[in-house]
Every structure is written in C-alpha cells, then in structure tokens.
PDB file of C-alpha atoms and ligand atoms in Angstrom:
ATOM      1  CA  MET A   1     131.601 104.495  65.166  1.00 79.00           C
ATOM      2  CA  THR A   2     132.571 102.276  68.075  1.00 91.00           C
ATOM      3  CA  ASN A   3     134.356 102.141  71.395  1.00 97.00           C
ATOM      4  CA  ASP A   4     133.948 100.083  74.558  1.00 96.00           C
ATOM      5  CA  ILE A   5     130.959 102.095  75.798  1.00 96.00           C
ATOM      6  CA  ILE A   6     129.128 101.815  72.477  1.00 96.00           C
ATOM      7  CA  LYS A   7     129.899  98.090  72.360  1.00 96.00           C
ATOM      8  CA  SER A   8     128.413  97.733  75.825  1.00 97.00           C
ATOM      9  CA  ILE A   9     125.253  99.628  74.825  1.00 96.00           C
ATOM     10  CA  LEU A  10     124.892  97.530  71.676  1.00 96.00           C
ATOM     11  CA  SER A  11     125.238  94.225  73.514  1.00 96.00           C
ATOM     12  CA  ARG A  12     122.541  94.762  76.194  1.00 97.00           C
ATOM     13  CA  THR A  13     119.480  92.539  76.171  1.00 98.00           C
ATOM     14  CA  THR A  14     116.577  92.093  78.533  1.00 98.00           C
ATOM     15  CA  THR A  15     117.057  89.128  80.845  1.00 98.00           C
ATOM     16  CA  ASN A  16     114.245  86.647  81.251  1.00 98.00           C
ATOM     17  CA  LEU A  17     116.066  83.847  83.082  1.00 98.00           C
ATOM     18  CA  TYR A  18     118.152  84.521  86.181  1.00 98.00           C
ATOM     19  CA  ASP A  19     120.447  82.389  88.317  1.00 98.00           C
ATOM     20  CA  PRO A  20     118.363  82.227  91.518  1.00 98.00           C
ATOM     21  CA  THR A  21     121.435  81.394  93.635  1.00 98.00           C
ATOM     22  CA  PHE A  22     123.207  84.621  92.749  1.00 98.00           C
ATOM     23  CA  THR A  23     122.984  87.443  95.287  1.00 98.00           C
ATOM     24  CA  LEU A  24     124.126  91.063  95.375  1.00 98.00           C
ATOM     25  CA  SER A  25     125.416  92.645  98.563  1.00 98.00           C
ATOM     26  CA  ASP A  26     123.720  95.781  99.839  1.00 98.00           C
ATOM     27  CA  GLU A  27     127.030  97.605  99.145  1.00 98.00           C
ATOM     28  CA  LYS A  28     126.885  96.565  95.475  1.00 98.00           C
ATOM     29  CA  ILE A  29     123.222  97.608  95.224  1.00 98.00           C
ATOM     30  CA  TYR A  30     124.168 100.932  96.799  1.00 98.00           C
ATOM     31  CA  GLU A  31     126.943 101.414  94.221  1.00 98.00           C
ATOM     32  CA  LEU A  32     124.591 100.645  91.333  1.00 98.00           C
ATOM     33  CA  VAL A  33     122.067 103.207  92.546  1.00 98.00           C
ATOM     34  CA  LYS A  34     124.829 105.744  93.139  1.00 98.00           C
ATOM     35  CA  ILE A  35     125.833 105.386  89.484  1.00 98.00           C
ATOM     36  CA  ALA A  36     122.189 105.634  88.356  1.00 98.00           C
ATOM     37  CA  THR A  37     121.692 108.884  90.270  1.00 98.00           C
ATOM     38  CA  THR A  38     124.259 110.620  88.071  1.00 98.00           C
ATOM     39  CA  ALA A  39     121.584 110.493  85.328  1.00 98.00           C
ATOM     40  CA  PRO A  40     120.086 113.846  84.352  1.00 98.00           C
ATOM     41  CA  THR A  41     116.775 115.209  85.693  1.00 98.00           C
ATOM     42  CA  SER A  42     114.891 118.417  84.981  1.00 98.00           C
ATOM     43  CA  PHE A  43     116.607 121.278  86.913  1.00 98.00           C
ATOM     44  CA  ASN A  44     118.571 118.523  88.683  1.00 98.00           C
ATOM     45  CA  PHE A  45     115.427 117.884  90.752  1.00 98.00           C
ATOM     46  CA  GLN A  46     116.438 114.227  91.315  1.00 98.00           C
ATOM     47  CA  ASN A  47     112.767 113.449  91.878  1.00 98.00           C
ATOM     48  CA  TRP A  48     113.147 109.724  92.266  1.00 98.00           C
ATOM     49  CA  ARG A  49     113.476 106.922  94.811  1.00 98.00           C
ATOM     50  CA  PHE A  50     114.830 103.426  94.287  1.00 98.00           C
ATOM     51  CA  ILE A  51     113.379 100.716  96.523  1.00 98.00           C
ATOM     52  CA  ALA A  52     115.647  97.654  96.480  1.00 98.00           C
ATOM     53  CA  VAL A  53     113.452  94.598  97.034  1.00 98.00           C
ATOM     54  CA  ARG A  54     116.045  91.938  97.860  1.00 98.00           C
ATOM     55  CA  THR A  55     114.784  89.721 100.674  1.00 98.00           C
ATOM     56  CA  ALA A  56     112.921  86.513  99.795  1.00 98.00           C
ATOM     57  CA  GLU A  57     109.884  87.685 101.763  1.00 98.00           C
ATOM     58  CA  ALA A  58     109.661  91.091 100.063  1.00 98.00           C
ATOM     59  CA  LYS A  59     110.273  89.610  96.604  1.00 98.00           C
ATOM     60  CA  THR A  60     107.375  87.181  97.150  1.00 98.00           C
ATOM     61  CA  ARG A  61     105.097  90.057  98.128  1.00 98.00           C
ATOM     62  CA  LEU A  62     106.125  91.987  95.009  1.00 98.00           C
ATOM     63  CA  ARG A  63     105.800  89.025  92.641  1.00 98.00           C
ATOM     64  CA  LYS A  64     102.176  88.507  93.753  1.00 98.00           C
ATOM     65  CA  ILE A  65     101.254  91.971  92.489  1.00 98.00           C
ATOM     66  CA  ALA A  66     103.467  91.880  89.393  1.00 98.00           C
ATOM     67  CA  TRP A  67     101.836  89.331  87.121  1.00 98.00           C
ATOM     68  CA  ASP A  68     103.573  86.541  89.056  1.00 98.00           C
ATOM     69  CA  GLN A  69     106.707  87.165  86.991  1.00 98.00           C
ATOM     70  CA  PRO A  70     109.308  84.597  88.151  1.00 98.00           C
ATOM     71  CA  LYS A  71     112.245  86.951  87.576  1.00 98.00           C
ATOM     72  CA  ILE A  72     111.133  89.022  90.549  1.00 98.00           C
ATOM     73  CA  THR A  73     111.992  86.213  92.943  1.00 98.00           C
ATOM     74  CA  GLU A  74     114.862  84.770  90.878  1.00 98.00           C
ATOM     75  CA  ALA A  75     116.849  87.948  90.220  1.00 98.00           C
ATOM     76  CA  ALA A  76     119.115  89.150  93.025  1.00 98.00           C
ATOM     77  CA  VAL A  77     117.133  92.355  93.435  1.00 98.00           C
ATOM     78  CA  THR A  78     114.102  94.029  91.888  1.00 98.00           C
ATOM     79  CA  PHE A  79     113.995  97.791  92.181  1.00 98.00           C
ATOM     80  CA  ILE A  80     110.731  99.656  92.437  1.00 99.00           C
ATOM     81  CA  ILE A  81     111.721 102.789  90.561  1.00 98.00           C
ATOM     82  CA  CYS A  82     109.618 105.656  91.888  1.00 98.00           C
ATOM     83  CA  GLY A  83     109.260 109.015  90.226  1.00 98.00           C
ATOM     84  CA  GLN A  84     108.195 111.874  92.494  1.00 98.00           C
ATOM     85  CA  LEU A  85     105.727 114.566  91.428  1.00 98.00           C
ATOM     86  CA  ILE A  86     107.693 117.776  91.031  1.00 95.00           C
ATOM     87  CA  ASP A  87     107.247 120.303  93.839  1.00 94.00           C
ATOM     88  CA  TYR A  88     109.011 123.472  92.690  1.00 95.00           C
ATOM     89  CA  ARG A  89     109.466 124.585  96.321  1.00 95.00           C
ATOM     90  CA  LEU A  90     112.100 121.859  96.760  1.00 96.00           C
ATOM     91  CA  LEU A  91     114.361 123.333  94.101  1.00 96.00           C
ATOM     92  CA  PRO A  92     116.535 125.602  96.340  1.00 95.00           C
ATOM     93  CA  GLU A  93     117.379 122.580  98.497  1.00 96.00           C
ATOM     94  CA  ARG A  94     118.322 120.562  95.407  1.00 97.00           C
ATOM     95  CA  LEU A  95     120.436 123.347  93.858  1.00 97.00           C
ATOM     96  CA  THR A  96     122.298 124.477  96.982  1.00 97.00           C
ATOM     97  CA  PRO A  97     125.046 121.809  96.810  1.00 97.00           C
ATOM     98  CA  ALA A  98     126.031 122.959  93.291  1.00 97.00           C
ATOM     99  CA  VAL A  99     126.164 126.580  94.517  1.00 97.00           C
ATOM    100  CA  GLU A 100     128.215 125.617  97.575  1.00 98.00           C
ATOM    101  CA  MET A 101     130.694 123.782  95.364  1.00 98.00           C
ATOM    102  CA  GLY A 102     131.082 126.873  93.185  1.00 97.00           C
ATOM    103  CA  ILE A 103     129.555 125.158  90.145  1.00 97.00           C
ATOM    104  CA  MET A 104     126.438 127.331  89.889  1.00 97.00           C
ATOM    105  CA  PRO A 105     126.346 131.093  90.585  1.00 97.00           C
ATOM    106  CA  VAL A 106     124.014 131.861  93.501  1.00 96.00           C
ATOM    107  CA  GLU A 107     122.015 134.367  91.383  1.00 96.00           C
ATOM    108  CA  MET A 108     120.820 131.494  89.213  1.00 96.00           C
ATOM    109  CA  MET A 109     118.854 129.959  92.094  1.00 95.00           C
ATOM    110  CA  SER A 110     115.960 132.422  91.974  1.00 95.00           C
ATOM    111  CA  ILE A 111     115.921 132.430  88.156  1.00 97.00           C
ATOM    112  CA  LEU A 112     115.602 128.647  88.063  1.00 97.00           C
ATOM    113  CA  GLU A 113     113.070 128.642  90.892  1.00 96.00           C
ATOM    114  CA  ASP A 114     110.896 131.100  88.933  1.00 97.00           C
ATOM    115  CA  ALA A 115     111.237 128.974  85.805  1.00 97.00           C
ATOM    116  CA  SER A 116     110.322 125.772  87.623  1.00 97.00           C
ATOM    117  CA  ARG A 117     107.355 127.431  89.350  1.00 97.00           C
ATOM    118  CA  GLY A 118     106.114 128.561  85.929  1.00 97.00           C
ATOM    119  CA  LEU A 119     106.480 125.062  84.541  1.00 97.00           C
ATOM    120  CA  TYR A 120     105.124 122.922  87.372  1.00 98.00           C
ATOM    121  CA  PHE A 121     103.004 124.966  89.832  1.00 97.00           C
ATOM    122  CA  GLN A 122      99.376 123.776  89.628  1.00 97.00           C
ATOM    123  CA  GLN A 123     100.294 121.631  86.603  1.00 98.00           C
ATOM    124  CA  PRO A 124      99.552 118.082  87.771  1.00 97.00           C
ATOM    125  CA  GLN A 125     100.030 116.539  84.333  1.00 98.00           C
ATOM    126  CA  ARG A 126     103.473 118.123  83.948  1.00 98.00           C
ATOM    127  CA  GLN A 127     104.430 117.117  87.494  1.00 98.00           C
ATOM    128  CA  ARG A 128     103.472 113.563  86.655  1.00 98.00           C
ATOM    129  CA  ASP A 129     105.161 113.580  83.254  1.00 98.00           C
ATOM    130  CA  GLU A 130     108.359 114.727  84.947  1.00 98.00           C
ATOM    131  CA  ALA A 131     108.104 111.956  87.538  1.00 98.00           C
ATOM    132  CA  VAL A 132     107.804 109.379  84.757  1.00 98.00           C
ATOM    133  CA  ARG A 133     110.640 110.978  82.773  1.00 98.00           C
ATOM    134  CA  SER A 134     112.990 111.044  85.768  1.00 98.00           C
ATOM    135  CA  GLY A 135     112.129 107.495  86.805  1.00 98.00           C
ATOM    136  CA  SER A 136     112.631 106.238  83.245  1.00 98.00           C
ATOM    137  CA  ILE A 137     115.952 107.997  82.759  1.00 98.00           C
ATOM    138  CA  GLY A 138     117.200 106.793  86.148  1.00 98.00           C
ATOM    139  CA  ALA A 139     116.122 103.251  85.326  1.00 98.00           C
ATOM    140  CA  THR A 140     117.921 103.439  81.988  1.00 98.00           C
ATOM    141  CA  ALA A 141     121.160 104.487  83.677  1.00 98.00           C
ATOM    142  CA  LEU A 142     120.748 101.616  86.124  1.00 98.00           C
ATOM    143  CA  ILE A 143     120.166  99.152  83.266  1.00 98.00           C
ATOM    144  CA  TYR A 144     123.395 100.144  81.500  1.00 98.00           C
ATOM    145  CA  ALA A 145     125.397 100.309  84.727  1.00 98.00           C
ATOM    146  CA  ALA A 146     124.251  96.764  85.552  1.00 98.00           C
ATOM    147  CA  HIS A 147     125.170  95.579  82.059  1.00 98.00           C
ATOM    148  CA  ALA A 148     128.620  97.161  82.319  1.00 97.00           C
ATOM    149  CA  LEU A 149     129.104  95.125  85.508  1.00 97.00           C
ATOM    150  CA  ASP A 150     128.085  91.951  83.660  1.00 98.00           C
ATOM    151  CA  LEU A 151     124.653  91.816  85.279  1.00 98.00           C
ATOM    152  CA  GLY A 152     121.387  91.175  83.475  1.00 98.00           C
ATOM    153  CA  SER A 153     118.339  93.369  83.959  1.00 98.00           C
ATOM    154  CA  THR A 154     114.612  93.424  83.195  1.00 98.00           C
ATOM    155  CA  PRO A 155     112.514  96.570  83.066  1.00 98.00           C
ATOM    156  CA  MET A 156     108.896  95.641  83.864  1.00 98.00           C
ATOM    157  CA  ILE A 157     105.589  97.404  83.464  1.00 98.00           C
ATOM    158  CA  GLY A 158     103.737  94.172  84.219  1.00 98.00           C
ATOM    159  CA  PHE A 159     102.589  95.092  87.729  1.00 98.00           C
ATOM    160  CA  ASP A 160      99.581  96.565  89.545  1.00 98.00           C
ATOM    161  CA  ALA A 161     100.631 100.145  90.282  1.00 98.00           C
ATOM    162  CA  ASN A 162      97.975 100.729  92.960  1.00 98.00           C
ATOM    163  CA  ALA A 163      98.856  97.495  94.735  1.00 98.00           C
ATOM    164  CA  VAL A 164     102.601  98.319  94.638  1.00 98.00           C
ATOM    165  CA  THR A 165     101.864 101.786  96.035  1.00 98.00           C
ATOM    166  CA  GLN A 166      99.925 100.272  98.945  1.00 98.00           C
ATOM    167  CA  GLU A 167     102.062  97.213  99.646  1.00 98.00           C
ATOM    168  CA  PHE A 168     105.341  99.158  99.677  1.00 98.00           C
ATOM    169  CA  SER A 169     103.951 102.346 101.275  1.00 98.00           C
ATOM    170  CA  LEU A 170     104.766 104.777  98.493  1.00 98.00           C
ATOM    171  CA  SER A 171     104.008 108.407  99.358  1.00 98.00           C
ATOM    172  CA  ASP A 172     101.161 110.364  97.799  1.00 97.00           C
ATOM    173  CA  ASN A 173     103.690 112.157  95.600  1.00 98.00           C
ATOM    174  CA  GLU A 174     105.308 108.960  94.296  1.00 98.00           C
ATOM    175  CA  ILE A 175     104.528 106.953  91.170  1.00 98.00           C
ATOM    176  CA  PRO A 176     105.891 103.441  90.665  1.00 98.00           C
ATOM    177  CA  VAL A 177     107.281 104.092  87.191  1.00 98.00           C
ATOM    178  CA  LEU A 178     108.914 100.753  86.549  1.00 98.00           C
ATOM    179  CA  LEU A 179     110.117  97.591  88.222  1.00 98.00           C
ATOM    180  CA  LEU A 180     113.697  96.681  87.354  1.00 98.00           C
ATOM    181  CA  ALA A 181     115.081  93.230  88.131  1.00 98.00           C
ATOM    182  CA  VAL A 182     118.886  92.898  88.262  1.00 98.00           C
ATOM    183  CA  GLY A 183     120.909  89.717  88.685  1.00 98.00           C
ATOM    184  CA  LYS A 184     123.020  87.075  87.010  1.00 98.00           C
ATOM    185  CA  ALA A 185     121.643  86.157  83.576  1.00 98.00           C
ATOM    186  CA  LEU A 186     121.584  82.491  82.581  1.00 98.00           C
ATOM    187  CA  PRO A 187     123.132  81.555  79.200  1.00 96.00           C
ATOM    188  CA  GLU A 188     119.747  80.348  77.860  1.00 96.00           C
ATOM    189  CA  ASN A 189     118.402  83.890  77.518  1.00 97.00           C
ATOM    190  CA  TRP A 190     117.388  85.124  74.080  1.00 96.00           C
ATOM    191  CA  PRO A 191     119.777  87.273  72.056  1.00 94.00           C
ATOM    192  CA  GLN A 192     118.739  90.832  71.367  1.00 92.00           C
ATOM    193  CA  LYS A 193     115.685  91.133  69.160  1.00 95.00           C
ATOM    194  CA  PRO A 194     115.983  93.096  65.917  1.00 96.00           C
ATOM    195  CA  ARG A 195     114.916  96.726  65.768  1.00 97.00           C
ATOM    196  CA  ARG A 196     112.798  98.654  63.292  1.00 98.00           C
ATOM    197  CA  PRO A 197     114.893 100.203  60.544  1.00 98.00           C
ATOM    198  CA  VAL A 198     116.359 103.547  61.554  1.00 98.00           C
ATOM    199  CA  SER A 199     114.799 105.037  58.427  1.00 98.00           C
ATOM    200  CA  ASP A 200     111.360 104.293  59.974  1.00 98.00           C
ATOM    201  CA  VAL A 201     112.119 106.099  63.217  1.00 98.00           C
ATOM    202  CA  LEU A 202     114.476 108.925  62.233  1.00 98.00           C
ATOM    203  CA  ASP A 203     113.400 112.140  60.546  1.00 98.00           C
ATOM    204  CA  PHE A 204     115.881 114.744  59.374  1.00 98.00           C
ATOM    205  CA  ILE A 205     114.497 118.235  59.107  1.00 98.00           C
TER     206      ILE A 205
HETATM  207  C1  LIG B 301     108.749 100.010  79.781  1.00 86.28           C
HETATM  208  C2  LIG B 301     109.090  98.556  79.609  1.00 86.28           C
HETATM  209  C3  LIG B 301     108.285  97.597  80.190  1.00 86.28           C
HETATM  210  C4  LIG B 301     108.595  96.238  80.070  1.00 86.28           C
HETATM  211  N1  LIG B 301     107.854  95.320  80.754  1.00 86.28           N
HETATM  212  C5  LIG B 301     108.259  94.041  80.764  1.00 86.28           C
HETATM  213  C6  LIG B 301     107.618  93.087  81.613  1.00 86.28           C
HETATM  214  O1  LIG B 301     106.712  93.403  82.397  1.00 86.28           O
HETATM  215  N2  LIG B 301     108.054  91.807  81.584  1.00 86.28           N
HETATM  216  C7  LIG B 301     109.094  91.416  80.777  1.00 86.28           C
HETATM  217  O2  LIG B 301     109.435  90.230  80.779  1.00 86.28           O
HETATM  218  N3  LIG B 301     109.731  92.302  79.967  1.00 86.28           N
HETATM  219  C8  LIG B 301     109.352  93.593  79.958  1.00 86.28           C
HETATM  220  N4  LIG B 301     110.020  94.507  79.189  1.00 86.28           N
HETATM  221  C9  LIG B 301     111.149  94.069  78.337  1.00 86.28           C
HETATM  222  C10 LIG B 301     110.821  94.239  76.834  1.00 86.28           C
HETATM  223  O3  LIG B 301     109.929  93.236  76.424  1.00 86.28           O
HETATM  224  C11 LIG B 301     112.152  94.172  76.031  1.00 86.28           C
HETATM  225  O4  LIG B 301     112.967  95.268  76.437  1.00 86.28           O
HETATM  226  C12 LIG B 301     111.914  94.269  74.544  1.00 86.28           C
HETATM  227  O5  LIG B 301     111.235  93.126  74.085  1.00 86.28           O
HETATM  228  C13 LIG B 301     113.213  94.391  73.764  1.00 86.28           C
HETATM  229  O6  LIG B 301     114.074  93.317  74.071  1.00 86.28           O
HETATM  230  P1  LIG B 301     115.596  93.587  74.477  1.00 86.28           P
HETATM  231  O7  LIG B 301     115.568  94.535  75.642  1.00 86.28           O
HETATM  232  O8  LIG B 301     116.172  92.256  74.835  1.00 86.28           O
HETATM  233  O9  LIG B 301     116.267  94.184  73.286  1.00 86.28           O
HETATM  234  C14 LIG B 301     109.725  95.844  79.298  1.00 86.28           C
HETATM  235  C15 LIG B 301     110.534  96.831  78.725  1.00 86.28           C
HETATM  236  C16 LIG B 301     110.249  98.159  78.904  1.00 86.28           C
HETATM  237  C17 LIG B 301     111.173  99.204  78.319  1.00 86.28           C
END
C-alpha cells in the first residue's frame, strides 16, 4: 500500500535543528495556512486561529515563555495554533457559504444549528474539547503540508499557556493548543523514531 502521499506521510519527522538563515515570505506562510484550513472541523465550525510569529522580536518574546526552546527563534516561523471555544450561535455564519454555493440545502442549517446547540450550549468541557480537537487537526494538516513542501516542523507543548495567552493577547474564547515551528531542517536531525507495534495499538472488534 503506497503512493506519493503515503510516502510523504511515512517520511515525516519532527525537526529539532533548523537553518536560522532560512526565511519564509508572508505569502508562503499564508499559503501554508490556507492549505491547513481545508482540514475538517466539527460542523465545519473552523474554530481556530493561526498566529504566525515570524519577526525576530516576536520570536524572542515567545521563546522566553516556551521553555527557551531554540527552535522558536531558529525556525522561519512558529505558529501559535489557537482553538476557539465553540459558540453554537456562530454556526449559521459558518454554514452560509456552503449553502450559497449550492453544496448544502438551506433546510439543513436549522437542523445542524439545533444539533450543535444540543452538543455545545452550556457544555464548557465539550466546547474546550472541540477547541483542542480543531487546533490539533489543523496543526496536523499544517505539519504535513509543510513536509510536502520540503519544510521541517516541530509541534510543541513545551510552553506556558497562560503566559502565551497574555503576551499574544489571545481572546477569552481562545486556547493556545500547540506551538508549531516551521522552517528549513538541517541534515543533522534525527531520523524518525520507531513506533509501538500496531498490534499494541489496534483492536479489531
Ligand atoms: C503534542 C506534542 C507536543 C510536543 N512537544 C514538543 C516540544 O515541546 N518540544 C519538542 O522538541 N518536541 C515536541 N514534540 C515532538 C515529539 O517529541 C515527537 O513528535 C515525537 O518524539 C516523535 O518523533 P517524530 O515526530 O520525529 O516521529 C511534541 C509533539 C507533539 C505531538
């Protein structure tokens, strides 16, 4: 079972060492995020925000509150991937473009709005879970898009979430799910580490 996409997935590794001289244009960063936003979200809520930290000054501020990890200043950009707490009242706005394009029948709007109200209204844990799910899935798409463009990436949970929220003015409804560095990987990086046997992680029922 293989093709070029599978080969790309299989060959990804986390980058630890970046070429600090390599930069990414804002247009390229925009393209990467555009690709990432095709990732799926619950009800197509798209409850995420990607903050591209790419100036030397902003990277230094982020590194200070992220375990002083050198890749934050050495990679071309480090994204603060924010998940947003689900507010079901935003759903009509998020679904309207699909209705206008004739993809979704208009009658489905109220059905989905009812379903999302039932799931998320006054359910802070579910709203938060969904923010973390959306942020994680968006970050994953960004990781593989970067790899397909021959860029290295590093997902990072090594940061102070409260400090990131304050320093980068996240809204009350936003959670910094992950930092994601992206840049040019140096050849000295480790190869991919082995995985647990599939038989340990897969159950057939
Ligand atoms: C949620 C998450 C958080 C991580 N946090 C960090 C981190 O703070 N610093 C770091 O150097 N690597 C971090 N990593 C990278 C992992 O250590 C790495 O993905 C794992 O060891 C497997 O290696 P591979 O991606 O090269 O296969 C993180 C990965 C994930 C998915």
